[in-house]
Coordinates of C-alpha atoms and ligand atoms in Angstrom, one line a residue:
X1 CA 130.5 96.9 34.1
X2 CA 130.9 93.8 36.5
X3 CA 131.6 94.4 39.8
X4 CA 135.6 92.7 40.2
X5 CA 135.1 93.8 44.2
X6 CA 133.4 90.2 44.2
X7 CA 136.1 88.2 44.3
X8 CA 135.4 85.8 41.3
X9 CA 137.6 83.6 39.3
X10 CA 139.1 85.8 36.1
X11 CA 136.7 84.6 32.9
X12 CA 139.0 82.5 30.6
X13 CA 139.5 81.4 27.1
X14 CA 138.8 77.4 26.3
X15 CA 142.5 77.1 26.4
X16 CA 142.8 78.9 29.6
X17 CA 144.2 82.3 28.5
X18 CA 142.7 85.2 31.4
X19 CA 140.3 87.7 29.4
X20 CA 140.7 91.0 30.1
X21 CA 137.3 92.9 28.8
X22 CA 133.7 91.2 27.1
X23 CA 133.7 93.4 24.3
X24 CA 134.2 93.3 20.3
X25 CA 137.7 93.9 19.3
X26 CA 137.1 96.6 16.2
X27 CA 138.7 99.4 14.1
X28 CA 137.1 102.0 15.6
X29 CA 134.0 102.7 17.9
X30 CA 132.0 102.0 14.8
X31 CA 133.6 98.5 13.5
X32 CA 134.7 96.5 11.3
X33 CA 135.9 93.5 13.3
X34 CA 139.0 92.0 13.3
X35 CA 139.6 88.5 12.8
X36 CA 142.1 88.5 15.9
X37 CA 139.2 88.6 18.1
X38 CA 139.7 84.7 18.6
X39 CA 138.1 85.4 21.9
X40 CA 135.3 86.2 19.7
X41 CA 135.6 83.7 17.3
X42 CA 135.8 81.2 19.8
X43 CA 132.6 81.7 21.2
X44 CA 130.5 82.1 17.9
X45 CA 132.3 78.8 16.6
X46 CA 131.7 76.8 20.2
X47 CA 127.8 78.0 20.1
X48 CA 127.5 76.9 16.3
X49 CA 128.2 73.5 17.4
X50 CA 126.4 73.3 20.8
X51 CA 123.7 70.8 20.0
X52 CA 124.1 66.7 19.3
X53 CA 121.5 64.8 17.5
X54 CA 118.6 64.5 19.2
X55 CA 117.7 60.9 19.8
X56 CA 115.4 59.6 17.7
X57 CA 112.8 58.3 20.3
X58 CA 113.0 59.2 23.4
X59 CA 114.4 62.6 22.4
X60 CA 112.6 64.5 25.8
X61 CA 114.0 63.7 28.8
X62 CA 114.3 64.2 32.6
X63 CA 117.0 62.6 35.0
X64 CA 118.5 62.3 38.5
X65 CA 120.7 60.8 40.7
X66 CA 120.4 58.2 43.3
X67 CA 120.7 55.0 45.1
X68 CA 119.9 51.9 45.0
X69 CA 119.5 49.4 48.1
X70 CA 119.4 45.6 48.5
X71 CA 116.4 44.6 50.2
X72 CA 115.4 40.6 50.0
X73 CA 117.9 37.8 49.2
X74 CA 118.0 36.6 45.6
X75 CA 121.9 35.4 45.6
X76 CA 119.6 31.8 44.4
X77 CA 118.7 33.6 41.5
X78 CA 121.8 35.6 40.4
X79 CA 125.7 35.9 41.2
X80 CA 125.3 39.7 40.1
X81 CA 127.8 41.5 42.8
X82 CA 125.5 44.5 43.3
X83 CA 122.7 42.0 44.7
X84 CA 125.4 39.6 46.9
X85 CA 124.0 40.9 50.2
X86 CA 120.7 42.8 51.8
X87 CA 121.7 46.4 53.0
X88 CA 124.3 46.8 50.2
X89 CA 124.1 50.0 48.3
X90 CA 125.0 51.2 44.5
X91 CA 124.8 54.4 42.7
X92 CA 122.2 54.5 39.9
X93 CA 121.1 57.3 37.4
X94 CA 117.8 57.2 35.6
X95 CA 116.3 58.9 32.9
X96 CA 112.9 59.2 31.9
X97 CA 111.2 60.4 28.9
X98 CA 108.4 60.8 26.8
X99 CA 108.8 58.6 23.3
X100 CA 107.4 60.2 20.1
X101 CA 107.5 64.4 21.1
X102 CA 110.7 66.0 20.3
X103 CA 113.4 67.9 22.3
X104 CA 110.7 70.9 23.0
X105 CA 108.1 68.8 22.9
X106 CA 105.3 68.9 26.0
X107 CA 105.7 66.7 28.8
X108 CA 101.8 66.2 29.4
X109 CA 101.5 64.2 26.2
X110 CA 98.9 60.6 25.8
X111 CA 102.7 58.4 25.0
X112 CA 104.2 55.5 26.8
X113 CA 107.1 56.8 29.1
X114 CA 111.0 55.8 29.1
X115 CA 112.5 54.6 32.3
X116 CA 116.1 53.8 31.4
X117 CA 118.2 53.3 34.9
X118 CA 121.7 52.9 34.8
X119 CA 123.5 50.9 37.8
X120 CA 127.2 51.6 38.3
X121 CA 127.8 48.2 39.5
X122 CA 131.4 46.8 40.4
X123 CA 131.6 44.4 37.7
X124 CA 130.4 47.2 35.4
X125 CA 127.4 49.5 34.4
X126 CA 124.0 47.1 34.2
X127 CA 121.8 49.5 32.2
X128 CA 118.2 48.3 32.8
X129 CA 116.7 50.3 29.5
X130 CA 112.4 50.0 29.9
X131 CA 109.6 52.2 29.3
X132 CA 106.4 52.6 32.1
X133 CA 104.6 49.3 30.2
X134 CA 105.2 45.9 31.0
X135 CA 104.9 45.2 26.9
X136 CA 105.6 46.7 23.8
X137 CA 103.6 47.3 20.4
X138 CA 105.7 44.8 18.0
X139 CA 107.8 41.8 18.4
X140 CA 109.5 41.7 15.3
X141 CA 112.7 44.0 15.2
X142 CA 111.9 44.9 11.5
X143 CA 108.5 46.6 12.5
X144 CA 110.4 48.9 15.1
X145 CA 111.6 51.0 12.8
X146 CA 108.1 51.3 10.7
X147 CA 106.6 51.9 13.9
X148 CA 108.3 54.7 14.8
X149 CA 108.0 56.4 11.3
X150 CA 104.5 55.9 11.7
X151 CA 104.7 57.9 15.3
X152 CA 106.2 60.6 14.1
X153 CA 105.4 63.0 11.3
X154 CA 104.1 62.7 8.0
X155 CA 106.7 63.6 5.1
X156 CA 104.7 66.0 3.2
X157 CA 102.0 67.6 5.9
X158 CA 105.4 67.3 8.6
X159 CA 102.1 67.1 10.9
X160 CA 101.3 63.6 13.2
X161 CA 99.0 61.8 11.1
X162 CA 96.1 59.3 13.2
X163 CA 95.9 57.5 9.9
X164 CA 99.5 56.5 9.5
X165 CA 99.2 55.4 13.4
X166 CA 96.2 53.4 12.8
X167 CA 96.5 52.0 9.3
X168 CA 100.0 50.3 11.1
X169 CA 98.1 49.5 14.0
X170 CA 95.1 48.0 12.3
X171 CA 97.7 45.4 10.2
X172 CA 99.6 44.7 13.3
X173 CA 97.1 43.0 15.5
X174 CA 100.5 42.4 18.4
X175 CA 99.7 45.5 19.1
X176 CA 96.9 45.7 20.5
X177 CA 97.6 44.8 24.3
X178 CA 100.0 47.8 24.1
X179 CA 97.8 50.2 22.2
X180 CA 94.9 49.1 25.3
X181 CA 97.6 50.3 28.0
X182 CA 98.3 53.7 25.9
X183 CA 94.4 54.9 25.7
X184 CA 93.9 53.6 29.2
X185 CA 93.7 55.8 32.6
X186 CA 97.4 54.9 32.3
X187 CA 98.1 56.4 28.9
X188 CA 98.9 60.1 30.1
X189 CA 101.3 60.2 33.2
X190 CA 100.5 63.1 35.9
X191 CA 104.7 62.9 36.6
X192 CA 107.3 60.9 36.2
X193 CA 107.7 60.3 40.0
X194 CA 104.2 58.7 39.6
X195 CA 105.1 55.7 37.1
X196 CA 106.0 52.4 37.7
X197 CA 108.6 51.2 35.4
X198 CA 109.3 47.9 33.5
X199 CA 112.2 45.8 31.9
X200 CA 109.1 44.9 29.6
X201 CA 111.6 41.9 27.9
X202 CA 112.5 39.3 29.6
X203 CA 115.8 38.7 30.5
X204 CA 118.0 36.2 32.4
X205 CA 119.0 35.4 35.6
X206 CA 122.3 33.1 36.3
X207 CA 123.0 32.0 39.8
X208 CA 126.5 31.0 41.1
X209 CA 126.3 27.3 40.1
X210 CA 125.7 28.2 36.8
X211 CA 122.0 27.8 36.3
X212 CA 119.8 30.0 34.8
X213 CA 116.1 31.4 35.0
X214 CA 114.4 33.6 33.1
X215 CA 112.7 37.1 34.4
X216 CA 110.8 40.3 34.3
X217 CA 112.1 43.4 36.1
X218 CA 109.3 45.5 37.3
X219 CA 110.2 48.8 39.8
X220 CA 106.8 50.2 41.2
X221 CA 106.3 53.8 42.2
X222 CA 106.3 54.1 46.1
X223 CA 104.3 57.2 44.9
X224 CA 101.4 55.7 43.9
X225 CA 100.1 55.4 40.0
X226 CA 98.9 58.9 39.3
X227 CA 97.4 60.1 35.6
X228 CA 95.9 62.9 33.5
X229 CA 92.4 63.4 32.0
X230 CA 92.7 64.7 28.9
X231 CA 91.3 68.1 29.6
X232 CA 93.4 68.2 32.9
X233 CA 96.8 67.9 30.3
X234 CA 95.4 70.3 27.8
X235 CA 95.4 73.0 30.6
X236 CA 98.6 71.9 31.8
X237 CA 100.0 71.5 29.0
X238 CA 99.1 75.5 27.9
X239 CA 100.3 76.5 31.5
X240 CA 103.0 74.5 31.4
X241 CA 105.5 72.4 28.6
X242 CA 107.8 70.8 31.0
X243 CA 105.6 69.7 33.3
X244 CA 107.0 66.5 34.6
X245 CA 110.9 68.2 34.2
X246 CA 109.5 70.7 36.9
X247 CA 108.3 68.3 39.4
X248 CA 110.9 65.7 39.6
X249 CA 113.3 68.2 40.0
X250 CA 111.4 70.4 42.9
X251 CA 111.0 67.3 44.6
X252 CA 114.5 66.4 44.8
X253 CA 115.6 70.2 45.6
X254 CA 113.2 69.9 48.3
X255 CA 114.5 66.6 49.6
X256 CA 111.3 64.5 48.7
X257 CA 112.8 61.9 47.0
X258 CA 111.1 60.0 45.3
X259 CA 111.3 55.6 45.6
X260 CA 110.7 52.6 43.7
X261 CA 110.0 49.0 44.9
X262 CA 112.5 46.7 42.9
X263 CA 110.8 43.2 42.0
X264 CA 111.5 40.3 39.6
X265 CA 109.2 37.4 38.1
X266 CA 111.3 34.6 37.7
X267 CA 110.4 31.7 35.2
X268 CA 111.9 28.1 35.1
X269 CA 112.7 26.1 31.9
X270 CA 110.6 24.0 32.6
X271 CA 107.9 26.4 33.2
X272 CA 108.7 28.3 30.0
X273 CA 108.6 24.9 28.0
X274 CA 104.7 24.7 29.2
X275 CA 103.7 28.6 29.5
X276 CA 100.8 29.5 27.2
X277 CA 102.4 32.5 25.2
X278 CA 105.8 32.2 24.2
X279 CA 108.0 33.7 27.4
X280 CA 109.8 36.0 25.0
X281 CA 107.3 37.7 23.3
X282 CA 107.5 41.0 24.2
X283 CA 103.3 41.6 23.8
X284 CA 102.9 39.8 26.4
X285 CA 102.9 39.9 30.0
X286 CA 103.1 37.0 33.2
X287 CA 100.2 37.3 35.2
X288 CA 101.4 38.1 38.3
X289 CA 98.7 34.9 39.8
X290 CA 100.9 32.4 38.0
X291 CA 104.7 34.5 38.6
X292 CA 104.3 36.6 41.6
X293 CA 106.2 39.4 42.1
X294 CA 109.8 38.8 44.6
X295 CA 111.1 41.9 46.1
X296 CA 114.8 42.8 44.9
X297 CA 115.1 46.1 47.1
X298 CA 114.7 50.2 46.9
X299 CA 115.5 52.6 44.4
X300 CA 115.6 56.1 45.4
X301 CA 116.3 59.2 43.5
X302 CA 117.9 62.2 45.7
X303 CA 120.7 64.0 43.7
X304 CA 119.7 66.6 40.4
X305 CA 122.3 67.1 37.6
X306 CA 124.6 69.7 37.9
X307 CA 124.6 70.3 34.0
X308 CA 121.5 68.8 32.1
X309 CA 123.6 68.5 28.5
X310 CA 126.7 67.1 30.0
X311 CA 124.3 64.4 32.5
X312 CA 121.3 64.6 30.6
X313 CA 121.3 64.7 27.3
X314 CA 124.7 62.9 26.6
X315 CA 123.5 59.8 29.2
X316 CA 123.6 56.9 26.8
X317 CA 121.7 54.0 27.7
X318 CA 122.5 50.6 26.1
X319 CA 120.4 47.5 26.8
X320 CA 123.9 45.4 26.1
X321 CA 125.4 46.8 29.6
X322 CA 124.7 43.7 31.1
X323 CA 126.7 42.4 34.3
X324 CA 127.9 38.8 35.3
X325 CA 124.8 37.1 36.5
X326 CA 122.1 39.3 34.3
X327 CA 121.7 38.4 30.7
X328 CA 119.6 38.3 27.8
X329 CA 117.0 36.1 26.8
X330 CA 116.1 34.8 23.0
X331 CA 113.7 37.7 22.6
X332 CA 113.8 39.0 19.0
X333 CA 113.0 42.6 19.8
X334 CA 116.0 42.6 23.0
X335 CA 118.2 40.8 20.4
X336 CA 118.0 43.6 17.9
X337 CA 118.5 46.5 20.6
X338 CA 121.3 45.0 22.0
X339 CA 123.0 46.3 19.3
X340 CA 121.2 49.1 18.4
X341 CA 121.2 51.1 21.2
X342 CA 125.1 51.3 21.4
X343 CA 125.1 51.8 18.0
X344 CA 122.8 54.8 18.5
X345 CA 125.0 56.4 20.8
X346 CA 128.4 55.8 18.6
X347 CA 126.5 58.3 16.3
X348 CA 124.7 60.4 19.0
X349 CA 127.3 60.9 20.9
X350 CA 130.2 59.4 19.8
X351 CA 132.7 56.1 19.8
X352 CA 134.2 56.5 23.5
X353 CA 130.6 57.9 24.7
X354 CA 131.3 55.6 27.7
X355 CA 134.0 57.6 28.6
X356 CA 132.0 60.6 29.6
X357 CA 131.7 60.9 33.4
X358 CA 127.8 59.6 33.1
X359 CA 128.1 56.7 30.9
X360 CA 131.8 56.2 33.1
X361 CA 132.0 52.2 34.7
X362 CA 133.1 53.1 38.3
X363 CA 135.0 49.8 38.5
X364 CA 138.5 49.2 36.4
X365 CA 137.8 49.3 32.9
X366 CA 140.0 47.3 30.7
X367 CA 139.7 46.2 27.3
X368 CA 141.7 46.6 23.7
X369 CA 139.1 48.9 22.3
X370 CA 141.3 52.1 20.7
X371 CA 141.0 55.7 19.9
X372 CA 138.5 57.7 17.6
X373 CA 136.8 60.8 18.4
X374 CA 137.3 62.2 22.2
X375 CA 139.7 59.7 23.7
X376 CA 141.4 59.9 26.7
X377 CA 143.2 57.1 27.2
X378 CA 142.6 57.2 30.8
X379 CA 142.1 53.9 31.2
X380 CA 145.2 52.4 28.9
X381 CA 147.6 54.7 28.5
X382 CA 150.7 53.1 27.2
X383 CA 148.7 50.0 27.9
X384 CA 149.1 47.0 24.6
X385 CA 146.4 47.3 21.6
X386 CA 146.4 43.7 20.7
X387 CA 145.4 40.5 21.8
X388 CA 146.6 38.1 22.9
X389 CA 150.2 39.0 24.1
X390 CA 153.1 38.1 26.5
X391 CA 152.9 41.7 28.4
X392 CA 153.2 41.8 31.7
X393 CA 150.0 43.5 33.4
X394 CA 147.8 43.2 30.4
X395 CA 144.0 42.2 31.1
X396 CA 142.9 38.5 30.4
X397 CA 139.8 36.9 29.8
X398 CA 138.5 35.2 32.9
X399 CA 136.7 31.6 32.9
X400 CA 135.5 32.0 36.0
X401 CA 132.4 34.7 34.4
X402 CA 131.9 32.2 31.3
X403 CA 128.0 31.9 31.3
X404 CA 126.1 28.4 31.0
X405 CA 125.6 27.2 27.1
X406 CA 122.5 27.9 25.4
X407 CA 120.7 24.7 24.3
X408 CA 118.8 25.9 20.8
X409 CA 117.9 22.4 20.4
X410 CA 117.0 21.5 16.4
X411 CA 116.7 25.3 15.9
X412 CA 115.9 25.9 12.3
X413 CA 117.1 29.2 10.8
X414 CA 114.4 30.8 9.3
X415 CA 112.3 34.5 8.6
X416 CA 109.2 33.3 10.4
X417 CA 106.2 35.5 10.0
X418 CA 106.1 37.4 13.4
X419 CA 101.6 37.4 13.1
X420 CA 100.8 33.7 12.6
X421 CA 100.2 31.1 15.4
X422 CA 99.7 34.3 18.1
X423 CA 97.3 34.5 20.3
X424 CA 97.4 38.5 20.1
X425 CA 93.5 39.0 21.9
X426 CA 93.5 37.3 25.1
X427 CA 95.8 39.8 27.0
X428 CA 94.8 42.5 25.7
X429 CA 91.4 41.4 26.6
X430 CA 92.0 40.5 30.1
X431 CA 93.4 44.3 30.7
X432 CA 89.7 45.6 29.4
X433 CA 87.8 43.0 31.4
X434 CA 90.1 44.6 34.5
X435 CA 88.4 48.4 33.6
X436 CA 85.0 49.5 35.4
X437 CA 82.7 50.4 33.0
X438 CA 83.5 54.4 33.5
X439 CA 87.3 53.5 32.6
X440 CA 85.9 51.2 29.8
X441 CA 84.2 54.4 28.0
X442 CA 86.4 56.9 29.0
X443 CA 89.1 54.0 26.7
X444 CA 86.4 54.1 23.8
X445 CA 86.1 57.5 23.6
X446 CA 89.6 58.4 23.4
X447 CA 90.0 55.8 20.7
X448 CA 87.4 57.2 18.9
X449 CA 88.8 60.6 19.3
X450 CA 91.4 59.0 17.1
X451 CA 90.7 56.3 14.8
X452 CA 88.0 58.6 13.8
X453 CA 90.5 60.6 12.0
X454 CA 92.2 57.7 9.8
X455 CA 90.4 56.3 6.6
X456 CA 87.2 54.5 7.0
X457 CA 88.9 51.0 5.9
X458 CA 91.6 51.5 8.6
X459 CA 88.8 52.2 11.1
X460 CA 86.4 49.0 10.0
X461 CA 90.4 46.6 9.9
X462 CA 90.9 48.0 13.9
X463 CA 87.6 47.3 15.0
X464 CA 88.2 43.9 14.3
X465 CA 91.3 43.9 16.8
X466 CA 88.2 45.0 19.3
X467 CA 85.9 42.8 19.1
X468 CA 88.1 39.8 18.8
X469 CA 89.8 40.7 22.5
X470 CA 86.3 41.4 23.8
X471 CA 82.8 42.1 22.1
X472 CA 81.9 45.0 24.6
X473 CA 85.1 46.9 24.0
X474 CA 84.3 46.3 19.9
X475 CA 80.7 47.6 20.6
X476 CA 81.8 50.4 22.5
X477 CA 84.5 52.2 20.3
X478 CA 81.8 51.6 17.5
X479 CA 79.2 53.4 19.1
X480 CA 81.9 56.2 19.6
X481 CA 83.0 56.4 16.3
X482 CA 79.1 56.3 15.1
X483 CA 79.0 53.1 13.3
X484 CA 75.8 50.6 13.7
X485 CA 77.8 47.4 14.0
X486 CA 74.5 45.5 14.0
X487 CA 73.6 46.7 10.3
X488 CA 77.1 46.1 9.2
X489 CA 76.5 42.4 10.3
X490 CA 73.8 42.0 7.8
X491 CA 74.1 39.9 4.4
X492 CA 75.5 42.0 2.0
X493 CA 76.3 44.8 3.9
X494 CA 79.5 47.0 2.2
X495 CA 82.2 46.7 4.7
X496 CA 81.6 42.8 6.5
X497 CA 83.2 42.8 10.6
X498 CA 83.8 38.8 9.7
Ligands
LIG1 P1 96.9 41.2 37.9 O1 95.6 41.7 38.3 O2 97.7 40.3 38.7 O3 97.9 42.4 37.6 C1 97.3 43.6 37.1 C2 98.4 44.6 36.8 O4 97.8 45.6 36.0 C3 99.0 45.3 38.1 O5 100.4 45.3 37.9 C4 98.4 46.7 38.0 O6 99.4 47.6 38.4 C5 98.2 46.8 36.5 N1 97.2 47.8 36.0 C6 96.1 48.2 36.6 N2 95.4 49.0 35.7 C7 96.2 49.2 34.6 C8 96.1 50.0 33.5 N3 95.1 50.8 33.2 N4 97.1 49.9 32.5 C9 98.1 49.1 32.7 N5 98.3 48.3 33.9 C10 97.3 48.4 34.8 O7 96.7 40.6 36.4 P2 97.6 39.9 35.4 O8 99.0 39.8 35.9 O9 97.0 38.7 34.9 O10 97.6 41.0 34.2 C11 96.4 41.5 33.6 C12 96.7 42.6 32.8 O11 97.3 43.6 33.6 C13 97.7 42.3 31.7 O12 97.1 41.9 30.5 C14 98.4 43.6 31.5 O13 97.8 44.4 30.5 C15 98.3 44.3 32.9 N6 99.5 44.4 33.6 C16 100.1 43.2 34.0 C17 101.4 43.2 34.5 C18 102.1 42.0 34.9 O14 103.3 42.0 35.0 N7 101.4 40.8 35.0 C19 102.1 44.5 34.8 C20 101.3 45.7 34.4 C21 100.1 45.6 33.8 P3 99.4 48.0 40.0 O15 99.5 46.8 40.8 O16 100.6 48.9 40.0 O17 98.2 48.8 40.2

């Protein structure tokens, strides 16, 4: 029996009734039950219904509290509030994750990482939604979808399949920059603390006389850049599945917080008209030599969740929370998830998920948006549902946060083809040329660890991708996988590397 000398609050009902004993309500010491137990019933029926969705990527996930602090002046860049002034402060929460694993899946895991940060600003929540890459695998929004089927599991075997992975790799040569990063040093995190993270698209920045630039957000890891060997996360990984969960949150009950540097590249028109990729393409980065990096300010995590489902799990993350003076740019890819991510969390979660103390704005919130699942009607109340009206009190659009026009020019509407007139090599070349030559076979041998699985065809397609960003790295992962490139280059040999 519990103590009651204890002095703890009397254990309730949901609705609030006090319960008087923890035990089965039956006919007899021996049962049946009765159905009056609603005590009972109550529980079995809240515990049935316990889980949400799982997202689809992104699905394992670790989070905290913090703050965020102005550093450097970049009031020429953007009119966003939160950045008016150096010294000012705002409460953030990020969440990181791991992309392709499932809910129980291991933390220690070769996959790019999620670093989705949300800003409670005072002119509403700026959600800055990025992995731990500065680029991504497609650039198309129609390939996301394949690409994702392709990282998960197979339909029959349910197993992860390498040839799924590298067939869709091997016909999608954008990807190669990204797929150099994943099999990298880089590839398999030691912690989260020890990432840097990246807005990866680039976005735009609008100033208070109405001009606009584009930019990169990069956040480095104060930290330092640490990573696994393989062997070192197969041991972890057997010792250990929530590896990176455990050591973000022991630093922060400990009071070692951990901190990011906050930095933007910023790009001009002009500059974008004459830059040598396209400045939205999502495969591609700005060398830093051309668009150094400009400090923004401090992000520091020092506050754990109280309840990991109600902070965790429900925080919804939308790349569309965007705040006056922070927009998007033409990128396809950021187009699409400026829908989709809402969208995701309408199912996930549900229509009024920003209403959850999370997701919550901290500033006024105001809008015509009505009802559905879970609303409380804290912020209208008895307030009008339509627009416009002659109410006194009711909120009206404001002129004074209108952004600058876009100028498309002669844009012609069209389904281009996302592969042609790319230069999809060059990047991901000058990343390899970067490696020492340990790096540069520890890369090849992971590779080959993988494409050796898929189908010979696949594996002779991708080593094309290789050679074409750098002959060495196509010689290498050759050697690795056992085939005699040389003999392959002969007349008439079966499969031709031309
Ligand atoms: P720079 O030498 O100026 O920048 C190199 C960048 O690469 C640094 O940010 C560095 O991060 C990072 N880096 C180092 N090793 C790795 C690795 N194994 N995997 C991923 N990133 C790594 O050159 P460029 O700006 O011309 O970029 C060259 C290549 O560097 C790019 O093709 C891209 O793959 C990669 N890169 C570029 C970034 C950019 O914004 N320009 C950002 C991140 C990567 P750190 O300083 O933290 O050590």
């Amino acid at each position: 029996m519990p103590d009651n000398s204890k002095k703890c609050p009397v254990l309730t009902t949901a609705d609030g009734a006090p319960i008087a004993r923890q035990q089965a309500l039956t006919a007899g010491p021996r049962g049946p039950l009765l159905m009056q137990d609603v005590q009972l019933l109550e529980q079995m029926q809240h515990f049935n219904r316990e889980r949400i969705p799982e997202r689809v990527v992104h699905a394992k996930g670790s989070a905290a509290h913090g703050t965020f602090t102005v550093t450097n002046d970049v009031t020429k860049y953007t009119k966003a509030a939160f950045l008016s002034k150096v010294g000012k402060k705002t409460d953030v929460f990020l969440r990181f994750s791991t992309v392709a694993g499932e809910r129980g899946a291991a933390d220690a895991e070769r996959d790019v990482r999620g670093f989705a940060l949300k800003f409670y600003t005072e002119e509403g929540n700026w959600d800055m939604v990025g992995n731990n890459t500065p680029v991504f695998f497609v650039r198309d929004p129609y390939k996301f979808q394949m690409f994702i089927h392709t990282q998960k599991r197979d339909p029959k075997s349910n197993l992860r399949d390498m040839d799924m992975q590298w067939d869709f790799w091997s016909q999608c040569p954008e990807s190669l920059h990204q797929v150099t990063i994943l099999f990298s040093d880089r590839g398999l995190p030691a912690s989260y603390r020890n990432i840097n993270g990246y807005g990866s698209h680039t976005y735009s920045l609008i100033n208070d006389k109405g001009e606009r630039v584009w930019c990169k957000f990069h956040f480095k890891t104060k930290q330092g850049i640490k990573n696994l060997m393989d062997d070192e996360a197969a041991a972890l990984v057997g010792a250990d599945r929530e590896s990176h969960q455990r050591d973000l949150f022991e630093a922060i009950e400990k009071g070692d917080y951990p901190q990011w540097r906050f930095c933007i590249q910023v790009m001009t028109q002009k500059q974008a008209e004459s830059f040598k990729w396209n400045p939205f393409d999502l495969t591609k980065v700005w060398p830093h030599a051309d668009f150094p990096l400009i400090e923004v300010g401090t992000l520091e995590l020092n506050r754990n969740p109280e309840n990991y489902h109600a902070e965790v799990e429900q925080s919804s993350f939308s790349p569309s929370a965007l705040v006056p003076g922070i927009g998007p740019s033409p990128d396809k890819m950021l187009q699409a998830r400026l829908m989709s991510y809402a969208d995701a969390h309408r199912h996930r979660v549900g229509n009024n998920f920003q209403q959850l103390p999370v997701n919550k704005p901290r500033c006024p919130v105001m809008h015509y948006q009505r009802d559905g699942h879970m609303a409380t009607a804290a912020d209208y109340g008895a307030k009008p549902n339509y627009w416009p009206n002659t109410r006194e009190g009711a909120p009206m659009p404001d002129e004074r946060y209108s952004d600058p026009a876009w100028d498309l020019g002669q844009a012609v509407v069209d389904r281009f083809d996302s592969t042609v007139d790319h230069d999809d090599y060059t990047q991901a070349g000058n990343l390899y040329r970067m490696f020492d030559d340990d790096h540069r076979d520890r890369l090849a041998t992971r590779i080959a660890g993988v494409l050796g699985q898929a189908r010979n065809e696949v594996q002779m397609l991708q080593l094309c991708h290789f050679f074409r960003a750098d002959e060495d790295y196509g010689r290498r992962v050759a050697t690795k996988l056992g085939i005699d490139v040389d003999a392959l280059m002969q007349p008439g040999a079966k499969h031709s590397m031309a």
